[in-house]
Amino acid sequence: MAENKVSEFAETVGIPVERLVSQLEAAGISGRGPEDPLSDQDKATLLDHLRKGRDGGEQDDDQSPSKITLRRKKVSTLKMPASSSGSGSARGPRQTRTVNVEVRKKRTYVKRSVVEAEESKHDVERLERALIEDRKRAEERARREAEEAEARRREEEEAARKQAEEEAAAAQKAQATEQATTAEQAEPEPEAAEPQPDPEAARLAKEKEEARKREEEKERRRLEQEARREREAEERAARKTGATAPGGKGKQKKGRDSLSVGAGKSGRRAGKKVGRRGSAVGGEAAKQLQHGFAKPTQPVVREVEIPESITVGDLAQKMSVKAAVLIKEMMKQGVMATINQALDQETAVLLVEEMGHKPVIVREDALEEEVLQDTSEAQEGDKVSRPPVVTVMGHVDHGKTSLLDNIRRAKVADAEAGGITQHIGAYHVETDRGMVTFLDTPGHEAFTAMRARGAQLTDIVVLVVAADDGVMPQTEEAVRHAKAAEVPLVVAVNKIDKPDADPDRVKQELSQLEVIPEEWGGDVQFVHVSAKQGQGLDDLLESILLQSELMELEAVADGNASGIVLESSLDKGRGPVATVLVQSGRLKKGDSLLCGTEYGRVRALIDETGMRVDDAGPSIPVVVLGLSGLPSAGDDMVVVADEKKAREVAEMRKGRQRDKRLAQQQAARMENLFSQMKEDEVNTVNLVVKADVQGSAEALQQSLANLSTDDVQVKVVSTGVGAINESDVNLALASNAILIGFNVRADAAARRLVQENEVDLHYYSVIYDAIEQVKNAISGMLEPELEERIIGLAEVKDVFRSSKLGAIAGSLVTEGVVRRRNPIRVLRDNVVIYEGELESLRRHKDDVTEVKSGTECGIGVKNYNDVRIGDQIECYERVEVQRQL
Ligand SMILES: Nc1nc2c(ncn2[C@@H]2O[C@H](COP(=O)(O)OP(=O)(O)OP(=O)(O)O)[C@@H](O)[C@H]2O)c(=O)[nH]1
């Protein structure tokens, strides 16, 4: 920038070129000729060097004399003859005079360095002057450039402002029309969303303009600061190159403060920079501002990704609106929500559309679908016929367990408490005619629970009806459930061995439920059996297989297996154990499994007889070892090629389940609130259920919840598998619930807690008992009903009028007893014409409390004198009757 040649600079400074060159050499800038360029940096280095030289010279003076003066004195004698004039001759001979001559000489010797220092001092002064001039010129130039840049910037700003105003006005018009349709949606700036008159737009533009100016001023200051920092850095660098004489530090600093070559240079550069950048920034800013202003005038349509569940707060954030705005929008739609409330995908999509954005549904189950797709593809192959899966249903004690037991040729019924089927499992039996798989369920509860989860397992329902008992409530329910699931029935008319067995009655009663026997023209096979004696069982199996043939049940027998989880439990030694029913493909040892929210590799397969097997084909139930946790009954089971993917899907499902549970809890809380507000009359029985296996827990939950009536709500707060522990007791305490242990007991700690807090704990080993007892408990909670009972009736035979007592009906008690204190009704032709109470009851002028049938009496009715001969007076009482469910 301020570079010039050495010769030019020597001329400016006013010293010979040779001296400047030698000074440069001495300052460490060697190899410079008169025509070589000299940079500002070089000048600064030279100046520093010279200053040091000067300062160093001064210091030398103090230590040794800079000059020596020598003085020399020479004295000589000169004899001169006296003068010969008249007066002196008369007295004596001729005389000589002696003259002393003193010659003095003085010489001063000056040290060479002092001379040089003197010269250097002059040089420094000259150089400083030159550099000051130089800097002044540079500053002047920078100032001019900055002014020019500022002028340019102003022009551009003016142009930008005008353009922005024009655009604002145009956008304002456009928005006014748009306002009508988009209202206040999708506008991040509320003020921009409102229609405004033109002056308002101008004001806004002005405000924007001012904001922009402030911004630019800030930018300018930043650039200046940057320049200053740069300058200082350069100075520091310059100082480093010449910093050798510590003695001169203080002065050097002073000099640096007063004069800086770097400052001039940087200042100019900074000036230019500001100018250049300033104008550039000004231009950009203008563009940005044009854009920034125009932005809110149009609705910003965002693509909003919506997962399966999202909170109100998160959704608002995705749309770049405040949560309050979204909540307001929801209120408009009639939904009251809080910021943390979870919304399902459907609702979220509606809201996003409502607010003018584009919903993008995030398919979290893409991976899941891919995994399942792989399995179904791996199952492709020829379908072969498969064994039917049978569920046995029927009324309690009609012989379901005995039947299954007999078919299986195992003594299950005897081993079980109460002789009632408890474990929900499955087993398959081989017959001469083929294979049949039986689901060992306690009735229709588990069947329905499975169906509720979308798991259609059962191909055929065997309806057990005791021939001596006929169709009972649970028989009817079973029929209803089977029909709802469109599963064909085979009726086993059981206990045919009993003397009072009446199979025709069974047929009759079932046909009323539209279960018509084949021999009566229907399509249902009726088989007479005796589970106890094993009679007719082959016929039953044959009928089942016949039915299954009609249904042409088929499945792919090879490839990756898929099926349904029947039950699961935690085995101390073996970890999570799950019974699965293979529906398609072949499940093998070593397969990677995905089971609901669990995954794993099949470590072992065990059949219903406890034997280890290598694989299991369609319709075969098998116990699987090696899962990560306990899947739920009804969960899908699939074999996947990639265990890692299975794990990912399982984790994802768990997360989804958690979200769903949270959403449900939220809903439940609100529901509770509302229901409490609305019907504080409703009593609630809370239950905490723990059972030995998942299936029993679910069956209990279902059955108990079904006991709910309009007056009493039965809520199963929690169900679980395993012993009752402290946390269960705490939960029961917190929710004021009754604890139910089904085939499980409380551990020591839990027992202590139960005793301390007097928690209601009941153990059961028969589902029916559990249900009955809860039912009784609920009955106790029902508000007793008030029932009216007529206790006596009297016929009016005559009417006496007394001034004191009014009308007195002379009556004969025809039925029961008429009591003085009980309420009465007056009936005329069996129609109630008055309702009230007795004023007086007399017999032979004596007041009595009651009059029995066949006795005459005088009855005075309070506040009623219109009693007539022939009327009847009915006496009744109100009694509380405990209601039953
Ligand atoms: N005489 C006779 N008794 C039978 C027959 N089948 C079952 N029983 C008896 O009926 C009672 C109930 O039989 P279960 O098999 O336990 O009845 P269930 O339907 O399984 O009962 P839950 O599991 O409680 O639903 C038992 O005492 C059996 O011995 C039969 O064919 N003849």
XYZ file of C-alpha atoms in Angstrom, residues 127-755:
629
model
C 12.073 9.435 9.647
C 9.380 10.024 12.245
C 8.319 13.175 10.504
C 8.210 11.338 7.189
C 6.197 8.563 8.642
C 3.752 10.883 10.352
C 3.261 12.541 7.004
C 2.850 9.143 5.476
C 0.254 8.129 8.034
C -1.636 11.369 7.712
C -1.882 10.871 4.027
C -3.043 7.259 4.504
C -5.667 8.306 7.020
C -6.882 11.046 4.763
C -7.214 8.537 1.960
C -9.031 6.029 4.190
C -11.413 8.711 5.376
C -12.232 9.683 1.861
C -12.837 6.070 0.886
C -15.058 5.489 3.943
C -17.097 8.570 3.091
C -17.541 7.391 -0.444
C -18.594 3.936 0.786
C -21.040 5.440 3.233
C -22.577 7.535 0.490
C -22.903 4.478 -1.681
C -24.430 2.500 1.156
C -26.981 5.212 1.835
C -28.015 5.204 -1.768
C -28.469 1.446 -1.723
C -30.361 1.576 1.548
C -32.683 4.167 0.194
C -33.345 2.017 -2.839
C -33.895 -1.075 -0.684
C -36.230 0.748 1.635
C -38.316 1.997 -1.234
C -38.499 -1.474 -2.699
C -39.453 -2.970 0.677
C -42.204 -0.422 1.101
C -43.557 -1.150 -2.325
C -43.513 -4.866 -1.655
C -45.100 -4.417 1.731
C -47.935 -2.471 0.217
C -48.415 -5.116 -2.462
C -48.223 -7.950 0.054
C -50.618 -6.134 2.313
C -53.253 -6.217 -0.376
C -52.596 -9.854 -1.136
C -52.746 -10.712 2.513
C -55.994 -8.906 3.072
C -57.672 -11.272 0.654
C -55.813 -14.246 1.995
C -56.712 -13.317 5.524
C -60.271 -14.309 4.935
C -59.302 -17.897 4.204
C -56.233 -18.622 6.249
C -57.209 -16.537 9.266
C -54.474 -16.565 11.819
C -53.091 -19.968 10.993
C -49.541 -20.678 10.100
C -48.373 -17.179 10.786
C -45.396 -17.152 13.051
C -45.722 -13.379 13.554
C -49.139 -12.582 14.890
C -48.965 -8.892 13.961
C -48.097 -9.814 10.416
C -51.119 -12.034 10.270
C -53.518 -9.207 10.913
C -54.722 -7.066 8.069
C -53.240 -3.606 8.346
C -53.863 -0.319 6.619
C -51.152 1.211 4.433
C -49.848 3.738 7.013
C -49.337 0.811 9.318
C -47.290 -0.909 6.641
C -45.199 2.221 6.249
C -44.659 2.377 9.987
C -43.627 -1.240 9.996
C -41.281 -0.588 7.115
C -39.775 2.311 9.030
C -39.293 0.204 12.072
C -37.688 -2.492 10.017
C -35.474 0.080 8.384
C -34.340 1.374 11.742
C -33.682 -2.110 12.970
C -31.637 -2.741 9.887
C -29.641 0.440 10.399
C -28.925 -0.533 13.929
C -27.802 -3.869 12.644
C -25.488 -2.279 10.113
C -24.050 0.098 12.654
C -23.318 -2.905 14.785
C -21.649 -4.598 11.856
C -19.580 -1.493 11.135
C -18.418 -1.342 14.705
C -17.535 -4.971 14.585
C -15.439 -4.441 11.482
C -13.670 -1.502 13.087
C -12.880 -3.553 16.100
C -11.579 -6.257 13.869
C -9.358 -3.762 12.116
C -8.071 -2.469 15.421
C -7.261 -5.923 16.571
C -5.437 -6.588 13.311
C -3.466 -3.388 13.737
C -2.469 -4.308 17.213
C -1.402 -7.715 16.082
C 0.792 -6.135 13.446
C 2.300 -3.829 15.989
C 3.044 -6.697 18.200
C 4.729 -8.482 15.316
C 6.756 -5.366 14.524
C 7.794 -5.034 18.130
C 8.940 -8.613 18.181
C 11.293 -8.219 15.248
C 13.105 -5.234 16.769
C 12.810 -5.939 20.500
C 16.436 -6.460 21.621
C 17.395 -3.573 23.961
C 15.567 -3.893 27.228
C 16.829 -0.519 28.400
C 14.804 1.365 25.866
C 11.509 -0.343 26.531
C 9.725 2.525 28.204
C 10.588 5.012 25.551
C 9.925 2.552 22.822
C 6.438 2.128 24.137
C 5.927 5.832 24.267
C 7.103 6.172 20.736
C 4.879 3.376 19.616
C 1.909 5.035 21.183
C 2.564 8.252 19.412
C 3.457 6.786 16.085
C 2.529 3.564 14.492
C 3.128 2.672 10.940
C 0.887 -0.337 11.402
C -1.938 1.804 12.675
C -1.903 3.909 9.605
C -1.842 0.905 7.400
C -4.466 -1.022 9.228
C -6.572 1.996 9.623
C -6.594 2.461 5.961
C -7.157 -1.134 5.290
C -9.896 -1.218 7.860
C -11.405 1.801 6.313
C -11.438 0.143 2.977
C -12.715 -3.023 4.458
C -15.550 -1.243 6.132
C -16.303 0.457 2.914
C -16.222 -2.656 0.871
C -17.856 -4.962 3.332
C -20.178 -2.279 4.468
C -21.501 -1.890 1.028
C -21.671 -5.607 0.526
C -23.446 -6.110 3.821
C -25.687 -3.232 3.030
C -26.659 -4.874 -0.220
C -27.196 -8.260 1.372
C -29.048 -6.800 4.262
C -31.311 -4.983 1.928
C -32.029 -8.215 0.123
C -32.541 -10.066 3.365
C -34.814 -7.416 4.642
C -36.863 -7.473 1.550
C -37.230 -11.196 2.039
C -37.592 -10.928 5.805
C -40.409 -8.482 5.469
C -42.211 -10.291 2.739
C -41.993 -13.641 4.574
C -44.851 -13.279 7.034
C -47.169 -11.900 4.422
C -47.621 -15.393 3.001
C -48.604 -18.464 4.984
C -45.590 -20.673 5.487
C -46.626 -24.191 4.681
C -44.403 -26.592 6.536
C -44.089 -30.306 6.124
C -44.781 -31.622 9.590
C -43.636 -35.119 10.378
C -46.124 -36.909 12.555
C -45.155 -40.059 14.402
C -47.701 -42.440 15.862
C -47.947 -40.453 19.031
C -46.874 -36.881 19.667
C -47.412 -34.438 22.504
C -49.178 -31.138 21.958
C -45.980 -29.275 22.816
C -43.891 -31.198 20.307
C -46.456 -30.801 17.568
C -46.600 -27.052 18.145
C -42.831 -26.894 17.940
C -42.830 -28.785 14.665
C -45.263 -26.258 13.206
C -43.228 -23.366 14.664
C -46.168 -22.069 16.618
C -46.549 -21.547 20.302
C -48.183 -24.400 22.198
C -50.854 -21.961 23.355
C -51.832 -21.298 19.742
C -52.227 -25.006 19.102
C -54.182 -25.510 22.311
C -56.435 -22.647 21.280
C -56.952 -24.284 17.919
C -57.816 -27.543 19.654
C -60.289 -25.743 21.862
C -61.924 -24.379 18.764
C -62.336 -27.978 17.637
C -63.862 -28.792 20.975
C -60.883 -30.615 22.453
C -59.448 -29.523 25.755
C -55.761 -30.367 25.885
C -52.663 -29.710 27.886
C -49.189 -29.131 26.549
C -47.961 -32.580 27.601
C -50.959 -34.452 26.347
C -50.160 -37.171 23.849
C -52.105 -37.041 20.604
C -52.617 -39.942 18.297
C -51.516 -39.742 14.708
C -54.990 -39.191 13.326
C -55.754 -36.238 15.579
C -52.348 -34.738 14.948
C -52.848 -35.008 11.174
C -56.200 -33.229 11.420
C -54.724 -30.453 13.509
C -51.781 -29.947 11.201
C -54.089 -29.746 8.196
C -56.356 -27.400 10.089
C -53.446 -25.088 10.721
C -52.535 -24.988 7.054
C -49.496 -27.227 7.076
C -48.763 -30.440 5.315
C -48.773 -33.507 7.539
C -46.227 -36.164 6.715
C -47.072 -39.418 8.393
C -43.985 -41.066 9.737
C -44.295 -44.748 9.314
C -42.567 -46.054 12.377
C -43.656 -49.528 11.467
C -41.791 -49.562 8.170
C -39.092 -51.775 9.618
C -41.711 -53.930 11.272
C -43.488 -54.401 7.983
C -40.251 -55.250 6.281
C -39.466 -57.900 8.873
C -42.943 -59.388 8.687
C -42.854 -59.277 4.918
C -39.634 -61.280 4.963
C -41.322 -63.912 7.093
C -44.411 -64.185 4.958
C -42.251 -64.437 1.845
C -40.167 -67.139 3.460
C -43.364 -69.081 4.045
C -44.369 -69.353 0.476
C -44.786 -72.893 -0.642
C -47.434 -75.523 -1.080
C -50.151 -75.510 1.494
C -50.977 -78.757 3.181
C -53.930 -79.623 5.357
C -53.395 -78.880 9.041
C -54.962 -80.139 12.266
C -57.905 -78.162 13.655
C -57.438 -76.037 16.751
C -60.278 -76.630 19.187
C -61.506 -74.636 22.154
C -63.773 -76.349 24.666
C -66.430 -74.110 26.150
C -69.404 -74.639 28.394
C -71.054 -73.884 31.678
C -69.165 -74.395 34.881
C -69.035 -78.039 36.028
C -70.526 -79.338 32.832
C -67.384 -81.383 32.334
C -64.931 -79.428 30.162
C -61.848 -80.475 32.086
C -62.993 -84.066 32.397
C -63.546 -84.177 28.676
C -60.152 -82.736 27.807
C -58.560 -84.968 30.358
C -60.131 -88.023 28.997
C -59.240 -87.172 25.464
C -55.655 -86.566 26.450
C -55.624 -89.656 28.600
C -54.097 -87.739 31.448
C -55.397 -87.075 34.880
C -55.533 -83.309 34.724
C -58.886 -82.829 36.430
C -57.923 -84.754 39.556
C -54.704 -82.857 39.982
C -56.287 -79.464 39.799
C -57.760 -77.583 42.681
C -61.522 -77.688 42.617
C -61.467 -79.825 39.518
C -61.692 -76.728 37.394
C -59.419 -76.053 34.498
C -56.919 -73.438 35.516
C -54.039 -73.341 33.128
C -54.498 -71.839 29.783
C -52.267 -73.804 27.580
C -52.705 -76.164 24.706
C -51.886 -79.661 23.653
C -52.393 -81.797 20.647
C -53.666 -85.332 20.574
C -53.036 -87.974 18.004
C -56.014 -90.059 17.015
C -56.390 -92.831 14.508
C -58.197 -90.391 12.297
C -55.784 -87.499 12.590
C -54.428 -84.861 14.878
C -56.481 -82.387 16.930
C -55.094 -79.510 18.939
C -57.000 -78.472 22.037
C -56.629 -75.104 23.672
C -56.860 -75.649 27.381
C -58.927 -72.601 28.245
C -61.254 -72.023 31.196
C -64.118 -71.064 28.958
C -65.052 -68.218 26.742
C -63.184 -65.498 28.683
C -59.768 -66.426 27.337
C -61.271 -67.066 23.919
C -62.724 -63.578 23.888
C -59.602 -62.010 25.324
C -57.604 -63.554 22.488
C -60.102 -62.367 19.956
C -60.006 -58.908 21.421
C -56.312 -58.875 20.601
C -57.053 -59.863 17.067
C -55.762 -63.384 17.534
C -58.101 -65.813 15.862
C -56.785 -69.135 16.980
C -59.768 -71.388 17.263
C -61.072 -73.292 14.269
C -63.813 -75.223 16.061
C -65.604 -74.740 19.392
C -66.668 -77.859 21.299
C -69.615 -76.807 23.405
C -69.974 -79.022 26.447
C -73.506 -79.209 27.830
C -74.360 -81.491 30.735
C -77.319 -83.595 29.688
C -78.719 -83.466 33.215
C -78.445 -79.681 33.501
C -79.217 -78.419 30.039
C -78.451 -74.981 28.687
C -77.174 -72.647 31.401
C -76.129 -68.968 31.299
C -72.517 -69.715 30.388
C -73.693 -72.121 27.681
C -75.602 -69.233 26.138
C -72.600 -66.954 26.417
C -70.377 -69.535 24.770
C -72.807 -69.811 21.865
C -72.861 -66.044 21.505
C -69.070 -65.784 21.471
C -68.631 -68.630 18.987
C -71.204 -67.085 16.670
C -69.604 -63.656 16.967
C -66.287 -65.164 15.950
C -67.959 -67.196 13.214
C -66.443 -70.370 14.542
C -68.469 -73.554 13.956
C -69.728 -75.521 16.944
C -69.674 -79.200 17.763
C -71.923 -79.929 20.745
C -70.767 -82.497 23.268
C -73.827 -83.557 25.226
C -72.012 -84.721 28.356
C -72.887 -86.792 31.406
C -74.996 -89.001 29.218
C -74.329 -91.769 31.735
C -76.384 -90.008 34.361
C -79.853 -91.399 34.982
C -81.478 -87.984 34.714
C -79.676 -87.198 31.474
C -82.019 -85.640 28.947
C -80.174 -85.069 25.650
C -83.351 -84.068 23.835
C -83.848 -81.239 26.262
C -80.343 -80.044 25.415
C -81.176 -80.193 21.705
C -84.398 -78.382 22.329
C -82.865 -75.609 24.361
C -79.915 -75.136 22.024
C -82.133 -74.981 18.974
C -83.779 -71.994 20.619
C -80.336 -70.372 20.445
C -80.217 -71.245 16.767
C -77.878 -74.149 17.304
C -79.805 -76.684 15.245
C -78.771 -80.359 15.256
C -78.077 -82.037 11.923
C -80.878 -84.514 12.468
C -83.248 -81.583 12.817
C -82.052 -80.119 9.539
C -79.341 -77.897 10.955
C -75.582 -77.963 10.508
C -74.394 -78.643 14.050
C -73.177 -82.073 15.056
C -74.384 -83.251 18.451
C -72.352 -86.022 20.052
C -73.427 -87.887 23.178
C -70.496 -88.375 25.494
C -69.657 -89.305 29.000
C -66.402 -87.644 29.926
C -66.317 -89.619 33.116
C -66.683 -93.014 31.513
C -64.907 -92.163 28.285
C -67.998 -92.918 26.279
C -68.476 -91.344 22.859
C -65.118 -89.614 22.818
C -64.039 -91.186 19.559
C -67.281 -90.005 18.018
C -66.541 -86.509 19.254
C -63.037 -86.538 17.766
C -64.450 -87.912 14.540
C -67.023 -85.136 14.409
C -64.304 -82.553 15.023
C -62.178 -83.951 12.227
C -65.182 -84.137 9.951
C -65.943 -80.516 10.624
C -62.321 -79.614 9.990
C -62.371 -81.461 6.667
C -65.373 -79.403 5.676
C -63.435 -76.286 6.529
C -60.440 -77.400 4.454
C -57.940 -76.078 6.963
C -54.581 -75.570 5.327
C -51.217 -74.024 6.055
C -47.701 -73.836 4.644
C -45.771 -76.498 6.478
C -42.233 -75.294 5.882
C -40.241 -72.087 5.951
C -40.096 -69.468 8.666
C -42.782 -70.046 11.258
C -45.406 -67.628 12.481
C -47.943 -68.107 15.229
C -49.511 -66.775 18.367
C -48.376 -66.616 21.968
C -50.789 -68.560 24.199
C -49.254 -67.816 27.545
C -46.007 -66.902 29.177
C -44.461 -67.178 32.590
C -41.154 -66.664 34.299
C -39.450 -69.898 35.215
C -36.815 -69.637 37.924
C -34.384 -71.926 36.199
C -35.263 -71.387 32.565
C -36.085 -67.690 32.422
C -38.962 -66.449 30.291
C -41.057 -69.349 29.024
C -43.744 -68.867 26.396
C -46.226 -71.305 24.916
C -46.778 -70.548 21.270
C -49.100 -72.115 18.777
C -47.486 -72.387 15.373
C -49.975 -71.377 12.719
C -47.828 -71.538 9.658
C -44.310 -72.642 8.697
C -42.008 -74.654 10.922
C -40.528 -73.377 14.150
C -37.055 -74.757 14.744
C -34.445 -74.689 17.439
C -32.027 -71.800 16.814
C -34.575 -69.657 14.994
C -34.547 -65.906 15.686
C -37.905 -64.882 17.070
C -39.914 -61.735 17.395
C -42.737 -62.143 19.920
C -44.738 -59.006 20.532
C -42.400 -56.726 22.422
C -39.852 -59.471 23.017
C -37.260 -61.143 20.837
C -34.694 -63.893 21.113
C -33.234 -67.063 19.713
C -34.996 -70.383 20.301
C -32.812 -72.169 22.830
C -35.111 -75.139 23.233
C -38.549 -76.329 22.197
C -40.606 -78.434 24.581
C -43.897 -80.139 23.769
C -46.902 -80.597 26.096
C -45.507 -83.816 27.480
C -42.338 -82.084 28.630
C -40.211 -83.632 25.881
C -37.653 -81.585 23.968
C -38.425 -81.406 20.271
C -36.458 -80.027 17.362
C -39.282 -78.355 15.543
C -43.018 -77.694 15.486
C -45.272 -77.355 12.453
C -48.720 -75.789 11.892
C -51.326 -76.126 14.671
C -48.766 -77.489 17.089
C -48.376 -75.841 20.482
C -44.869 -75.710 21.841
C -43.041 -74.107 24.735
C -40.243 -71.784 23.656
C -37.180 -71.010 25.750
C -34.767 -68.177 24.995
C -36.914 -65.058 24.776
C -35.774 -61.696 26.139
C -38.853 -61.286 28.327
C -42.476 -62.246 28.774
C -44.642 -61.685 25.725
C -48.376 -61.273 26.269
C -50.962 -63.886 25.422
C -52.266 -63.143 21.948
C -49.018 -61.566 20.719
C -47.837 -62.464 17.253
C -44.825 -64.723 16.986
C -42.683 -64.631 13.861
C -39.364 -66.116 12.919
C -37.107 -63.485 11.415
C -33.964 -63.831 9.375
C -32.094 -61.096 11.190
C -32.030 -61.153 14.980
C -30.787 -57.572 15.095
C -33.850 -56.422 13.201
C -36.060 -58.438 15.541
C -34.510 -56.609 18.453
C -35.043 -53.225 16.807
C -38.679 -53.948 16.074
C -39.207 -55.251 19.618
C -37.690 -52.087 21.095
C -39.793 -49.926 18.826
C -42.941 -51.811 19.842
C -42.070 -51.375 23.490
C -41.731 -47.644 23.005
C -45.039 -47.545 21.217
C -46.707 -49.530 23.958
C -45.307 -47.139 26.540
C -46.657 -44.132 24.648
C -50.009 -45.794 24.281
C -50.148 -46.606 27.954
C -49.302 -43.026 28.800
C -51.994 -41.753 26.492
C -54.478 -44.167 28.037
C -53.515 -43.137 31.545
C -54.044 -39.560 30.605
C -57.423 -40.371 29.167
C -58.297 -42.505 32.175
C -57.432 -39.704 34.535
C -59.696 -37.363 32.694
C -62.376 -39.957 32.449
C -62.158 -40.501 36.190
C -62.438 -36.851 36.807
C -65.509 -36.517 34.681
C -67.173 -39.604 35.984
C -66.541 -38.529 39.541
C -67.965 -35.157 38.820
C -70.979 -36.567 37.098
C -71.838 -39.567 39.160
C -70.430 -39.417 42.590
C -72.980 -42.041 43.476
C -71.045 -44.718 41.601
C -69.020 -47.026 43.776
C -65.806 -48.439 42.514
C -64.124 -51.676 43.467
C -60.452 -51.570 42.605
C -58.616 -54.849 42.256
C -54.971 -55.777 41.945
C -54.691 -59.253 40.430
C -51.636 -61.469 40.507
C -51.745 -64.932 38.940
C -49.461 -67.857 38.240
C -49.659 -67.568 34.473
C -50.481 -64.787 32.091
C -53.560 -66.545 30.759
C -55.203 -66.868 34.171
C -54.437 -63.256 34.937
C -56.086 -62.159 31.717
C -59.073 -64.421 32.177
C -59.585 -63.083 35.691
C -59.200 -59.528 34.572
C -61.755 -59.983 31.864
C -64.281 -61.804 34.038
C -63.933 -59.429 36.949
C -64.239 -56.343 34.811
C -67.419 -57.797 33.361
C -68.994 -57.696 36.798
C -69.287 -53.920 36.512
C -72.791 -52.551 36.632
C -74.225 -49.080 36.334
C -73.959 -48.706 40.074
C -70.677 -50.427 40.826
C -67.588 -50.250 38.701
C -65.058 -53.056 38.938
C -61.647 -51.822 37.961
C -58.686 -54.135 37.669
C -55.986 -51.632 38.445
C -53.189 -54.001 37.610
C -52.595 -57.611 36.629
C -49.362 -59.501 36.751
C -47.711 -62.866 36.863
C -45.810 -64.122 39.905
C -45.845 -63.810 43.670
C -47.443 -60.803 45.317
C -44.629 -58.452 46.227
C -44.292 -55.183 48.107
C -44.942 -53.104 45.053
C -48.272 -54.868 44.473
C -49.294 -54.167 48.065
C -48.252 -50.555 47.711
C -50.248 -50.274 44.544
C -53.263 -51.766 46.290
C -52.797 -49.300 49.130
C -52.438 -46.360 46.818
C -55.474 -47.254 44.768
C -57.501 -48.525 47.706
C -57.741 -51.870 45.979
C -58.417 -55.446 47.011
C -55.487 -57.745 46.320
C -56.268 -61.032 44.610
C -53.718 -63.812 44.428
C -54.620 -66.548 42.038
C -52.504 -69.630 42.689
C -49.810 -67.304 44.015
C -48.948 -66.138 47.522
C -47.532 -62.951 48.960
C -43.848 -63.009 49.830
C -42.676 -62.273 53.388
C -42.149 -58.545 52.884
C -45.491 -58.174 51.170
C -47.226 -60.123 53.953
C -45.759 -57.788 56.543
C -46.960 -54.781 54.586
C -50.406 -56.323 54.217
C -50.653 -56.849 57.969
